[in-house]
PDB file of C-alpha atoms in Angstrom:
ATOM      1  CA  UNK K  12      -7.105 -15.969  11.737  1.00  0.00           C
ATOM      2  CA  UNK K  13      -3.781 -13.666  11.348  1.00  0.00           C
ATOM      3  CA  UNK K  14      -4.370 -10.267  10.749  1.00  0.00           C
ATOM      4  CA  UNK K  15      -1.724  -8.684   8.720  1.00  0.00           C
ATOM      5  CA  UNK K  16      -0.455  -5.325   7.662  1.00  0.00           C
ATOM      6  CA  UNK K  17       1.441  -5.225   4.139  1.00  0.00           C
ATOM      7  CA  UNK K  18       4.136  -2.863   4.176  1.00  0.00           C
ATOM      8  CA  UNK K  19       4.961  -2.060   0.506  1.00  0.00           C
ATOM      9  CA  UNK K  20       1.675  -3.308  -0.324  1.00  0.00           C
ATOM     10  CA  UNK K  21       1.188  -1.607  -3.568  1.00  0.00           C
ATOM     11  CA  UNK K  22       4.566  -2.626  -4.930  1.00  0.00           C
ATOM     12  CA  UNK K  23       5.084  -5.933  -7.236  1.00  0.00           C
ATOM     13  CA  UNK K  24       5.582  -8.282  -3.858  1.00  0.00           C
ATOM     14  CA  UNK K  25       2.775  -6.494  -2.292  1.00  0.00           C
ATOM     15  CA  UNK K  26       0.489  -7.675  -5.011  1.00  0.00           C
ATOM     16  CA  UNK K  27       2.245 -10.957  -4.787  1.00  0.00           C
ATOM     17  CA  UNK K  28       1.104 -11.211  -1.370  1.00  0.00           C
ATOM     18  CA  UNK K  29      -2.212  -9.815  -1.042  1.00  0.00           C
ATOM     19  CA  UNK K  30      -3.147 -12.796  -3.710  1.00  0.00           C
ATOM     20  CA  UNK K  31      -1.647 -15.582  -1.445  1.00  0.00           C
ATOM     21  CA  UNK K  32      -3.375 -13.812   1.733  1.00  0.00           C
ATOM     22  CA  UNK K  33      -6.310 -14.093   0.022  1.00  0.00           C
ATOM     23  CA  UNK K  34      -6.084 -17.671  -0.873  1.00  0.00           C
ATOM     24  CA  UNK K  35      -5.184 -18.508   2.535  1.00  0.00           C
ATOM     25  CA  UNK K  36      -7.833 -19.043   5.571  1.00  0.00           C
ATOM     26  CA  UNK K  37      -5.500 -19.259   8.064  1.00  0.00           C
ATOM     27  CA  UNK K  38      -4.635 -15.336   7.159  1.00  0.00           C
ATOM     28  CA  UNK K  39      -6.008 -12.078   6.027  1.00  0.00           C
ATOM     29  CA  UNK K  40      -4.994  -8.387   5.108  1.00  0.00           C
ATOM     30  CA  UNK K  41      -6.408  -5.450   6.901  1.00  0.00           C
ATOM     31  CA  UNK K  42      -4.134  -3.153   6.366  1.00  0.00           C
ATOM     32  CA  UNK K  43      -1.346  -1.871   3.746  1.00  0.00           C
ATOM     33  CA  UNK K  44       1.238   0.895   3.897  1.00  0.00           C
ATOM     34  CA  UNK K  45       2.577   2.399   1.268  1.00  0.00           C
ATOM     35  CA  UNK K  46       2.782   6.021  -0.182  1.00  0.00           C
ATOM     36  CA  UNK K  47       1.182   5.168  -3.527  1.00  0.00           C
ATOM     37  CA  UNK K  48      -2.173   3.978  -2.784  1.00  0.00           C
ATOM     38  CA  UNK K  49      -3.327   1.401  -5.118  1.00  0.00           C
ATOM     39  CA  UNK K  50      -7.352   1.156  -4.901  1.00  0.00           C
ATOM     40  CA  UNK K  51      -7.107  -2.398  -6.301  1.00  0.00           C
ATOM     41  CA  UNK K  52      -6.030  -3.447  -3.198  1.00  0.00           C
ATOM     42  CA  UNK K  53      -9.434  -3.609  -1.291  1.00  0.00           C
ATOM     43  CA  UNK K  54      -8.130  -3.008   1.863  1.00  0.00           C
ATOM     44  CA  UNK K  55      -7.415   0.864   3.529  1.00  0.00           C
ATOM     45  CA  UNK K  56      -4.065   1.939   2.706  1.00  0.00           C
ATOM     46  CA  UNK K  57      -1.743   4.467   4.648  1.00  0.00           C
ATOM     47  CA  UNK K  58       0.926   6.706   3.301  1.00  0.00           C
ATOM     48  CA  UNK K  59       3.240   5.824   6.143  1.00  0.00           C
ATOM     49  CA  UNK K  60       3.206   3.430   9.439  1.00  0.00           C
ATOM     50  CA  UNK K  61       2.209   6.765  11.786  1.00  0.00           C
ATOM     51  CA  UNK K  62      -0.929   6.613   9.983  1.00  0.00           C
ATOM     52  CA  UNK K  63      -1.794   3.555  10.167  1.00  0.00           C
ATOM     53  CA  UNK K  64      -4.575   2.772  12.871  1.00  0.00           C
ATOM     54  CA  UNK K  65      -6.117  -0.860  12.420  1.00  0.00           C
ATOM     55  CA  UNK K  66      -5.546  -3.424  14.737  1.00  0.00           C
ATOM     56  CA  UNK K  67      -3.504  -6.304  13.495  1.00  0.00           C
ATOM     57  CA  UNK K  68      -1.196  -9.303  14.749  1.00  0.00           C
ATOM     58  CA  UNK K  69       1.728  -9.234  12.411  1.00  0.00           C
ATOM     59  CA  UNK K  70       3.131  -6.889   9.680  1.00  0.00           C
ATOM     60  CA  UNK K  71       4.869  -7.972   6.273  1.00  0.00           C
ATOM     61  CA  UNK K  72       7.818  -5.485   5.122  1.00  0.00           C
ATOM     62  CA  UNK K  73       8.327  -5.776   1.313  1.00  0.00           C
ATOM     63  CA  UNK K  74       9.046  -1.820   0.907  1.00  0.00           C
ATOM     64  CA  UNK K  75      12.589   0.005   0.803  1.00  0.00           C
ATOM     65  CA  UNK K  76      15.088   0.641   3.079  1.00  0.00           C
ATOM     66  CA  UNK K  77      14.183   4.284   3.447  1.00  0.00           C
ATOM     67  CA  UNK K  78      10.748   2.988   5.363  1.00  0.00           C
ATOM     68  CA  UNK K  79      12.256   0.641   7.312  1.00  0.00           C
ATOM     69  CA  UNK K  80      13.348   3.532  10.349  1.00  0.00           C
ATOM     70  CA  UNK K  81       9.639   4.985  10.718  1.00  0.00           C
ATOM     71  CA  UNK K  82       8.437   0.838  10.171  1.00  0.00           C
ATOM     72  CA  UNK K  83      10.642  -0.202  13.104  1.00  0.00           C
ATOM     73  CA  UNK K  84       9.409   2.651  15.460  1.00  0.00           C
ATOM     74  CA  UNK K  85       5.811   2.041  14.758  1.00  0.00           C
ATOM     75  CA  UNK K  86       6.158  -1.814  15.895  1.00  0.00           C
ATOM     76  CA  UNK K  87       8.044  -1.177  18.842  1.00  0.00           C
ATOM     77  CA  UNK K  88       5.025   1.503  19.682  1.00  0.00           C
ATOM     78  CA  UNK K  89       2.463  -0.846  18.924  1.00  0.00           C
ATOM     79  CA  UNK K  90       4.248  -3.806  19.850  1.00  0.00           C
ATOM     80  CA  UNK K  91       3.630  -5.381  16.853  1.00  0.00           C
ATOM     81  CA  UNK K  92       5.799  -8.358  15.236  1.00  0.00           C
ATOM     82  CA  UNK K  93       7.541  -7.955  12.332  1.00  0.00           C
ATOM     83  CA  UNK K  94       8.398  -9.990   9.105  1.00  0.00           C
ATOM     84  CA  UNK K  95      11.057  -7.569   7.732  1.00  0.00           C
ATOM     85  CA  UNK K  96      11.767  -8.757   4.292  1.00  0.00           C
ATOM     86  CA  UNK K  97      13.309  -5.523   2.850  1.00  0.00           C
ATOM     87  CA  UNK K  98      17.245  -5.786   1.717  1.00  0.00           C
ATOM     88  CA  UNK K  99      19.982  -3.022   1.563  1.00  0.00           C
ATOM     89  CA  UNK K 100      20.214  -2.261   5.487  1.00  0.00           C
ATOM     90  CA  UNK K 101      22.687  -0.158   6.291  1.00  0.00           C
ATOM     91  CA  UNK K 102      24.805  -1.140   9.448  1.00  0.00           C
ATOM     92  CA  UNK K 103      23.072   1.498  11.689  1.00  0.00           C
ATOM     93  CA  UNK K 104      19.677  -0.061  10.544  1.00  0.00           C
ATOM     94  CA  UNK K 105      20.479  -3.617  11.384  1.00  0.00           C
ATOM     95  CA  UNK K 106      21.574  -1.826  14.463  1.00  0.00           C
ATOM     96  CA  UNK K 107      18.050  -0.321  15.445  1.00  0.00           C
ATOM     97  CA  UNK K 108      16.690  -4.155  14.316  1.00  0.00           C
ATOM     98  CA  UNK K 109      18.477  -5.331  17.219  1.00  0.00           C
ATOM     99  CA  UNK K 110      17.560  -2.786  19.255  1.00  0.00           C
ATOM    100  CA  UNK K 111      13.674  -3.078  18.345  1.00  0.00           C
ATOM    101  CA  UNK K 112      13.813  -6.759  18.858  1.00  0.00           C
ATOM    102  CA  UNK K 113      14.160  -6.283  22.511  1.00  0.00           C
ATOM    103  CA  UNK K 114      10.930  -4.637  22.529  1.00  0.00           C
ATOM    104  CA  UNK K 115       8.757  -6.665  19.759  1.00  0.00           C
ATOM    105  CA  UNK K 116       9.167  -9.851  17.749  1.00  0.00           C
ATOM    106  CA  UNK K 117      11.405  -9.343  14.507  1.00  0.00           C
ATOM    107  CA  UNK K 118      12.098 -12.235  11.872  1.00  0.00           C
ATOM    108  CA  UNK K 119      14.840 -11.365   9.206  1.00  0.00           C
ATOM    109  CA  UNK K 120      16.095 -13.858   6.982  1.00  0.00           C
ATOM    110  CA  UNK K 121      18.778 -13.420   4.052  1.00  0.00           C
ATOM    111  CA  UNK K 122      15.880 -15.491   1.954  1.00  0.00           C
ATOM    112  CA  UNK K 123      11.957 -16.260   2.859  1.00  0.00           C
ATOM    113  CA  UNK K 124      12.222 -19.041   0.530  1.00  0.00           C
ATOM    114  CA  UNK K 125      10.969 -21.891   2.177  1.00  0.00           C
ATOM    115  CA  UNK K 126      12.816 -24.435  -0.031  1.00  0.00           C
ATOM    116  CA  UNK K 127      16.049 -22.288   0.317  1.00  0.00           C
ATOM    117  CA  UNK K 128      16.152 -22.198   4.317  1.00  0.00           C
ATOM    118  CA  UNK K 129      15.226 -25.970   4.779  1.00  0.00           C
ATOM    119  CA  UNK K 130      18.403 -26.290   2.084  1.00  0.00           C
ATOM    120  CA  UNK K 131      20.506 -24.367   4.524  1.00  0.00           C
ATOM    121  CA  UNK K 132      19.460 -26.806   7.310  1.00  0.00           C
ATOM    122  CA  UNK K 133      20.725 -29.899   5.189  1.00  0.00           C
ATOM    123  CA  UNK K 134      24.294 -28.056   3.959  1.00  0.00           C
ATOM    124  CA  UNK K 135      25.030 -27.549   8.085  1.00  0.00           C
ATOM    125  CA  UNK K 136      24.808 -31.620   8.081  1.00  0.00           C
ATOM    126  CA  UNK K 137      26.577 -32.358   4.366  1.00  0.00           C
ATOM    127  CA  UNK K 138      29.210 -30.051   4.987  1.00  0.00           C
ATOM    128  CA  UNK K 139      29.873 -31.361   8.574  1.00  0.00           C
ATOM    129  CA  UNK K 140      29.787 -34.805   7.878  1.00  0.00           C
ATOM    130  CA  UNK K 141      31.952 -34.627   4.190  1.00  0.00           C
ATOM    131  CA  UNK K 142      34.436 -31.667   4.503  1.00  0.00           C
ATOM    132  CA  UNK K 143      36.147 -33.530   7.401  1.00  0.00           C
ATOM    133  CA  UNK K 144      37.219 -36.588   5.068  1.00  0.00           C
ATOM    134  CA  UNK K 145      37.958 -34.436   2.027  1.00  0.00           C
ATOM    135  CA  UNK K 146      35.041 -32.990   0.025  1.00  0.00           C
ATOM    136  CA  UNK K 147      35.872 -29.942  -1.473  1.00  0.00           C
ATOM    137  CA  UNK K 148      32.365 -27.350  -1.514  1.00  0.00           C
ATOM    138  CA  UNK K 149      31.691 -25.169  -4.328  1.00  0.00           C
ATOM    139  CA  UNK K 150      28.583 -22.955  -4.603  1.00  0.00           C
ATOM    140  CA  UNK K 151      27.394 -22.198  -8.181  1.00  0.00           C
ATOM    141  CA  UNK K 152      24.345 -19.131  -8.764  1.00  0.00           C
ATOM    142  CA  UNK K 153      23.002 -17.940 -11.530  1.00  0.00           C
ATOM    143  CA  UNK K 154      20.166 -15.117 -11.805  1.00  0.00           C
ATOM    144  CA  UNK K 155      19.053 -12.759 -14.545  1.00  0.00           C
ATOM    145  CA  UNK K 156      20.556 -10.242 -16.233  1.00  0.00           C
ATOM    146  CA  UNK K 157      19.157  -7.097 -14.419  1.00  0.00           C
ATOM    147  CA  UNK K 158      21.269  -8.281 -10.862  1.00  0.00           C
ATOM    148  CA  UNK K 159      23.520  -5.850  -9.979  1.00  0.00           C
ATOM    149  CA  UNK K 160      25.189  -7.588  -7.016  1.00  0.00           C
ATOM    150  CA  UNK K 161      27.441 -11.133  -7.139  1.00  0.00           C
ATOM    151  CA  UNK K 162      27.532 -13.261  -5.724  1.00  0.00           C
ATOM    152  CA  UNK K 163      23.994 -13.463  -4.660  1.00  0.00           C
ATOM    153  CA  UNK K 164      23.004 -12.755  -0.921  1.00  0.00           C
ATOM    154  CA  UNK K 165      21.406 -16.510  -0.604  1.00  0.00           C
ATOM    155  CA  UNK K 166      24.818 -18.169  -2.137  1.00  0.00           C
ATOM    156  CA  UNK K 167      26.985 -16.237   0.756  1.00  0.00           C
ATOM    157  CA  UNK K 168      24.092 -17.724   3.184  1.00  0.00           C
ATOM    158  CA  UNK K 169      24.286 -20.892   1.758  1.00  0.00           C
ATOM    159  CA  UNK K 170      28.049 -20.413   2.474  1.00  0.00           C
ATOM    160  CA  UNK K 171      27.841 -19.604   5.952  1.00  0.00           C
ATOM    161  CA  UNK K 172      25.409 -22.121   7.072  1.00  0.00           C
ATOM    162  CA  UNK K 173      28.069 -24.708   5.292  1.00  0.00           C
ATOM    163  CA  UNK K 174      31.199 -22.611   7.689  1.00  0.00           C
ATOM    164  CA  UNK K 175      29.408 -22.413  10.440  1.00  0.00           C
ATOM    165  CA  UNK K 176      28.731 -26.393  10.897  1.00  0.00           C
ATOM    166  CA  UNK K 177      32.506 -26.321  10.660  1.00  0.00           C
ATOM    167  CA  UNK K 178      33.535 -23.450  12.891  1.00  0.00           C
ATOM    168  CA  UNK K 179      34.148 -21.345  10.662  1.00  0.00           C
ATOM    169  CA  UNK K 180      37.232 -22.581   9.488  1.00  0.00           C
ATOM    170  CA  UNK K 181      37.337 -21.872   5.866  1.00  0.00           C
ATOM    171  CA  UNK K 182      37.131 -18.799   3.988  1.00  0.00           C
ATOM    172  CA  UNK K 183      35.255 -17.684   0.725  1.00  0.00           C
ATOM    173  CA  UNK K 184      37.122 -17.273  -2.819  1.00  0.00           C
ATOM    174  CA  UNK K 185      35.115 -15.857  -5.407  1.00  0.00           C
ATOM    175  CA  UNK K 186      37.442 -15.120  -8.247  1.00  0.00           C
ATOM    176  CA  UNK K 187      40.699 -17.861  -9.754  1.00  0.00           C
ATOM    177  CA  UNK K 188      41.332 -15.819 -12.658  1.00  0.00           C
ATOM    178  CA  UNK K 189      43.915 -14.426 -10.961  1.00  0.00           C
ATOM    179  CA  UNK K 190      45.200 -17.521  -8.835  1.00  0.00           C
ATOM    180  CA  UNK K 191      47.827 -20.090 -10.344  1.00  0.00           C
ATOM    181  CA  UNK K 192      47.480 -22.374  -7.253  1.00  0.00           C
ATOM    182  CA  UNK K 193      46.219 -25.839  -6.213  1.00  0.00           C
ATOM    183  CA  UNK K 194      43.231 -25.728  -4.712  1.00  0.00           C
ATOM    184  CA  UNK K 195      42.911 -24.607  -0.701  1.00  0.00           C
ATOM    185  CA  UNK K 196      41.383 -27.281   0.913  1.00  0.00           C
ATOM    186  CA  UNK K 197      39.979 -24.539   3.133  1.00  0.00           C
ATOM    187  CA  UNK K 198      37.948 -22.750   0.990  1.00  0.00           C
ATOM    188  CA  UNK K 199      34.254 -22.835  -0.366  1.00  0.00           C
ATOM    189  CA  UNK K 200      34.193 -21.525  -4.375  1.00  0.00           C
ATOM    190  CA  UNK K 201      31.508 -19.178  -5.117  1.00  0.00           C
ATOM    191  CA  UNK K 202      31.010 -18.366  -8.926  1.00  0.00           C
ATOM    192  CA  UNK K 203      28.189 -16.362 -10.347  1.00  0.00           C
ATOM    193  CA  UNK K 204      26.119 -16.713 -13.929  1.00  0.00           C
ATOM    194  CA  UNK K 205      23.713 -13.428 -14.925  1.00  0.00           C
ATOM    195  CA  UNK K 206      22.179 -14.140 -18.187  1.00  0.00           C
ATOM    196  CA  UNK K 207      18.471 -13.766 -19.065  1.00  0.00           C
ATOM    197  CA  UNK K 208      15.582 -14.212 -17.164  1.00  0.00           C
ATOM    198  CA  UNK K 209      16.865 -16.289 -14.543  1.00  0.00           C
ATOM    199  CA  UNK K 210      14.760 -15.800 -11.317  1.00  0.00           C
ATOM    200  CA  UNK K 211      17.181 -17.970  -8.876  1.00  0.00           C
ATOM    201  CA  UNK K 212      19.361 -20.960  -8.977  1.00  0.00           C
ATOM    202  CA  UNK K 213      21.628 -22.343  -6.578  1.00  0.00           C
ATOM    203  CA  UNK K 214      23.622 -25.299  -6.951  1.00  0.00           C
ATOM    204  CA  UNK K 215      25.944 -26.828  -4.156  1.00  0.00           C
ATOM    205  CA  UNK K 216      28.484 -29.203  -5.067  1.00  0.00           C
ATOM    206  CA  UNK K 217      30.436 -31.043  -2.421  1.00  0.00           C
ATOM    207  CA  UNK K 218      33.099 -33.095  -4.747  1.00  0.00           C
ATOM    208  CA  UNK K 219      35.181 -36.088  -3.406  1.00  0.00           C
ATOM    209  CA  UNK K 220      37.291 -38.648  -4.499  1.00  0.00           C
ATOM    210  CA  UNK K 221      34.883 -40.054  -7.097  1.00  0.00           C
ATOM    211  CA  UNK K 222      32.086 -39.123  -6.303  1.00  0.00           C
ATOM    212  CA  UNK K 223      29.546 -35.936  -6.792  1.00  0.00           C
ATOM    213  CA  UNK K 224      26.819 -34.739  -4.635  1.00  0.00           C
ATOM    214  CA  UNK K 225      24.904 -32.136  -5.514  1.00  0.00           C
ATOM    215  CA  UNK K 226      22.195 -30.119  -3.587  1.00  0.00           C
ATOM    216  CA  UNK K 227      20.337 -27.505  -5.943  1.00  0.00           C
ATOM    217  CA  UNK K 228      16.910 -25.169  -5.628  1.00  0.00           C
ATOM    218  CA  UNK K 229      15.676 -23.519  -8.132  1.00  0.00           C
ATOM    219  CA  UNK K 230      13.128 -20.492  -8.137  1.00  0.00           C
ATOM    220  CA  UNK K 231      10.374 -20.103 -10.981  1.00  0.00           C
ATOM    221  CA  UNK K 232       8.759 -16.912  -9.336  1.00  0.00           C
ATOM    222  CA  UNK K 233       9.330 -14.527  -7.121  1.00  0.00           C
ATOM    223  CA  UNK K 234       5.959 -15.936  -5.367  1.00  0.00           C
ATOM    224  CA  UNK K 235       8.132 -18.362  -3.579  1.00  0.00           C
ATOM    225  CA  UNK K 236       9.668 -15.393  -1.187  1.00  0.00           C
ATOM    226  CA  UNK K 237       5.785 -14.064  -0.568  1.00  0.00           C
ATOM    227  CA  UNK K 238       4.463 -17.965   0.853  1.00  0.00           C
ATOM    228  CA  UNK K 239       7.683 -18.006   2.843  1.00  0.00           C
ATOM    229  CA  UNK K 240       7.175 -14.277   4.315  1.00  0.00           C
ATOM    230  CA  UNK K 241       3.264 -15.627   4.899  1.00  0.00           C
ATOM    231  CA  UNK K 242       3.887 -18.265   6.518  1.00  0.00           C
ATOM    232  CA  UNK K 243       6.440 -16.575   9.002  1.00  0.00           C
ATOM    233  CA  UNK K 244       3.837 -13.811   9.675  1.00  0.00           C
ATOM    234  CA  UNK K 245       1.524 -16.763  11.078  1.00  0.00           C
ATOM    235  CA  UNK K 246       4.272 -18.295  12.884  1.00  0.00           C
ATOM    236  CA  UNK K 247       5.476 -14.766  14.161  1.00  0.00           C
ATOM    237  CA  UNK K 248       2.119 -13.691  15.657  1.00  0.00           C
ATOM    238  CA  UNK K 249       1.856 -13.777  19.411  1.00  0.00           C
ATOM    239  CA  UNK K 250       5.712 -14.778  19.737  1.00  0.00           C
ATOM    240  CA  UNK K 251       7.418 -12.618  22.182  1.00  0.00           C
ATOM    241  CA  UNK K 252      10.114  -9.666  21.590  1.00  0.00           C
ATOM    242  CA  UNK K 253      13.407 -11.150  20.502  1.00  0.00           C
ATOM    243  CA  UNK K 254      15.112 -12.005  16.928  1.00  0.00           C
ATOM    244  CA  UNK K 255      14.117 -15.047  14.888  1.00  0.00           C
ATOM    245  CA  UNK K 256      14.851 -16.239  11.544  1.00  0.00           C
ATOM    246  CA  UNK K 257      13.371 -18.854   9.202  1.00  0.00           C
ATOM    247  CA  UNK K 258      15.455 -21.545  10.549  1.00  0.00           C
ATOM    248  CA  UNK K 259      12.979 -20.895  13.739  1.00  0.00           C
ATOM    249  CA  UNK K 260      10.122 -22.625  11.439  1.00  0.00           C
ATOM    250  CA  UNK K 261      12.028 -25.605  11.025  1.00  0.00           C
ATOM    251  CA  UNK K 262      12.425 -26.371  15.048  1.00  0.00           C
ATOM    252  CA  UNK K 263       8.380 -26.123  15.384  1.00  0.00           C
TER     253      UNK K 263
END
């Protein structure tokens, strides 16, 4: 049984995950942190890490990257793995990652979608095997109107995973308004849609001499993130101090 702390816990994915927790018995919660105590949680709560005294194997970070300084501190005291799922680290933060990774387990992963990293695993392999002979790769994302950034953090990762099976050889172009130009066989197209109440949805196209293929995933719920985060915190638990990712879950 994994014994987790929530970080966030009282925010939308802390909810999210204290119901999957719950419906898994491989896992439970015994702690949360989070400076707005929710009592519906049914678990003691903690206005910051410092405070927080039960024991536990693992800790889940859905909070905001203004907790993530005291967060790393207190798992490098306790020596406690973290799943650190919080976005918008500054460079001195992914820094002091690095730094606390020497001391305790730390998985960090652009996406905890399950789907989404097992997609990254296949686009190393397409893009290796077709953009050699003459495939051009385009990445197509569209999410709901309330996004702020574009492209999306997962399409640059689904990107890189594609450059990096290729040495890094090509280069991103996000815009062609602009460009009166054929086509740079060296490049992978990334175009962004924000309409709605679209939660996620990534299509790659890899498009030859006539022929298509076309790898997409598609998120319904933001639920999909929580398993993934879940099922790293088992995975995590135990491992010793270093960095992993969710590619690591793949190579069990």
């Amino acid at each position: 049984m994994t014994k987790i702390i929530i970080s966030g816990c009282s925010g939308h994915m802390g909810h999210v995950l204290t119901q999957l927790i719950e419906a898994d018995p491989d896992a439970t919660v015994v702690a949360g942190i989070d400076p707005v105590a929710d009592p519906a949680c049914g678990y003691p709560v903690f206005a910051s890490a410092a405070e927080c005294s039960v024991p536990a194997d693992v800790i889940i970070d859905f909070s905001n990257f203004r907790a993530v300084d005291a967060l790393l501190d207190y798992a490098v005291e306790k020596k406690l793995p973290l799943v650190l799922c919080t976005t918008g680290l500054s460079d001195e933060q992914l820094k002091k990652v690095d730094e606390a990774s020497r001391q305790t387990a730390i998985l960090r992963s652009a996406n905890m979608s399950l789907g989404i990293n097992l997609l990254m695993k296949l686009l190393k392999e397409a893009a290796a095997r077709l953009a050699p002979v003459g495939y051009d790769m385009e990445i197509v994302e569209k999410h709901h109107n309330r996004k702020l950034d574009a492209p999306s953090g997962t399409a640059i990762a689904l990107g890189e995973s594609m450059n990096e099976a290729l040495d890094n050889e090509y280069h991103f172009v996000f815009d062609r308004s602009q460009r009166h130009e054929k086509r740079d066989p060296k490049e992978i197209g990334i175009s962004s849609v924000r309409g709605g109440s679209i939660v996620g949805e990534h299509e790659v196209i890899f498009a030859g001499q006539d022929e298509v293929i076309t790898f997409s995933h598609s998120a319904y719920s933001r639920s999909i993130f929580g398993k993934g985060a879940v099922e790293a915190a088992k995975f995590l638990a135990g491992k010793p101090a270093g960095k992993y990712d969710m590619s690591d879950l793949f190579s069990m």
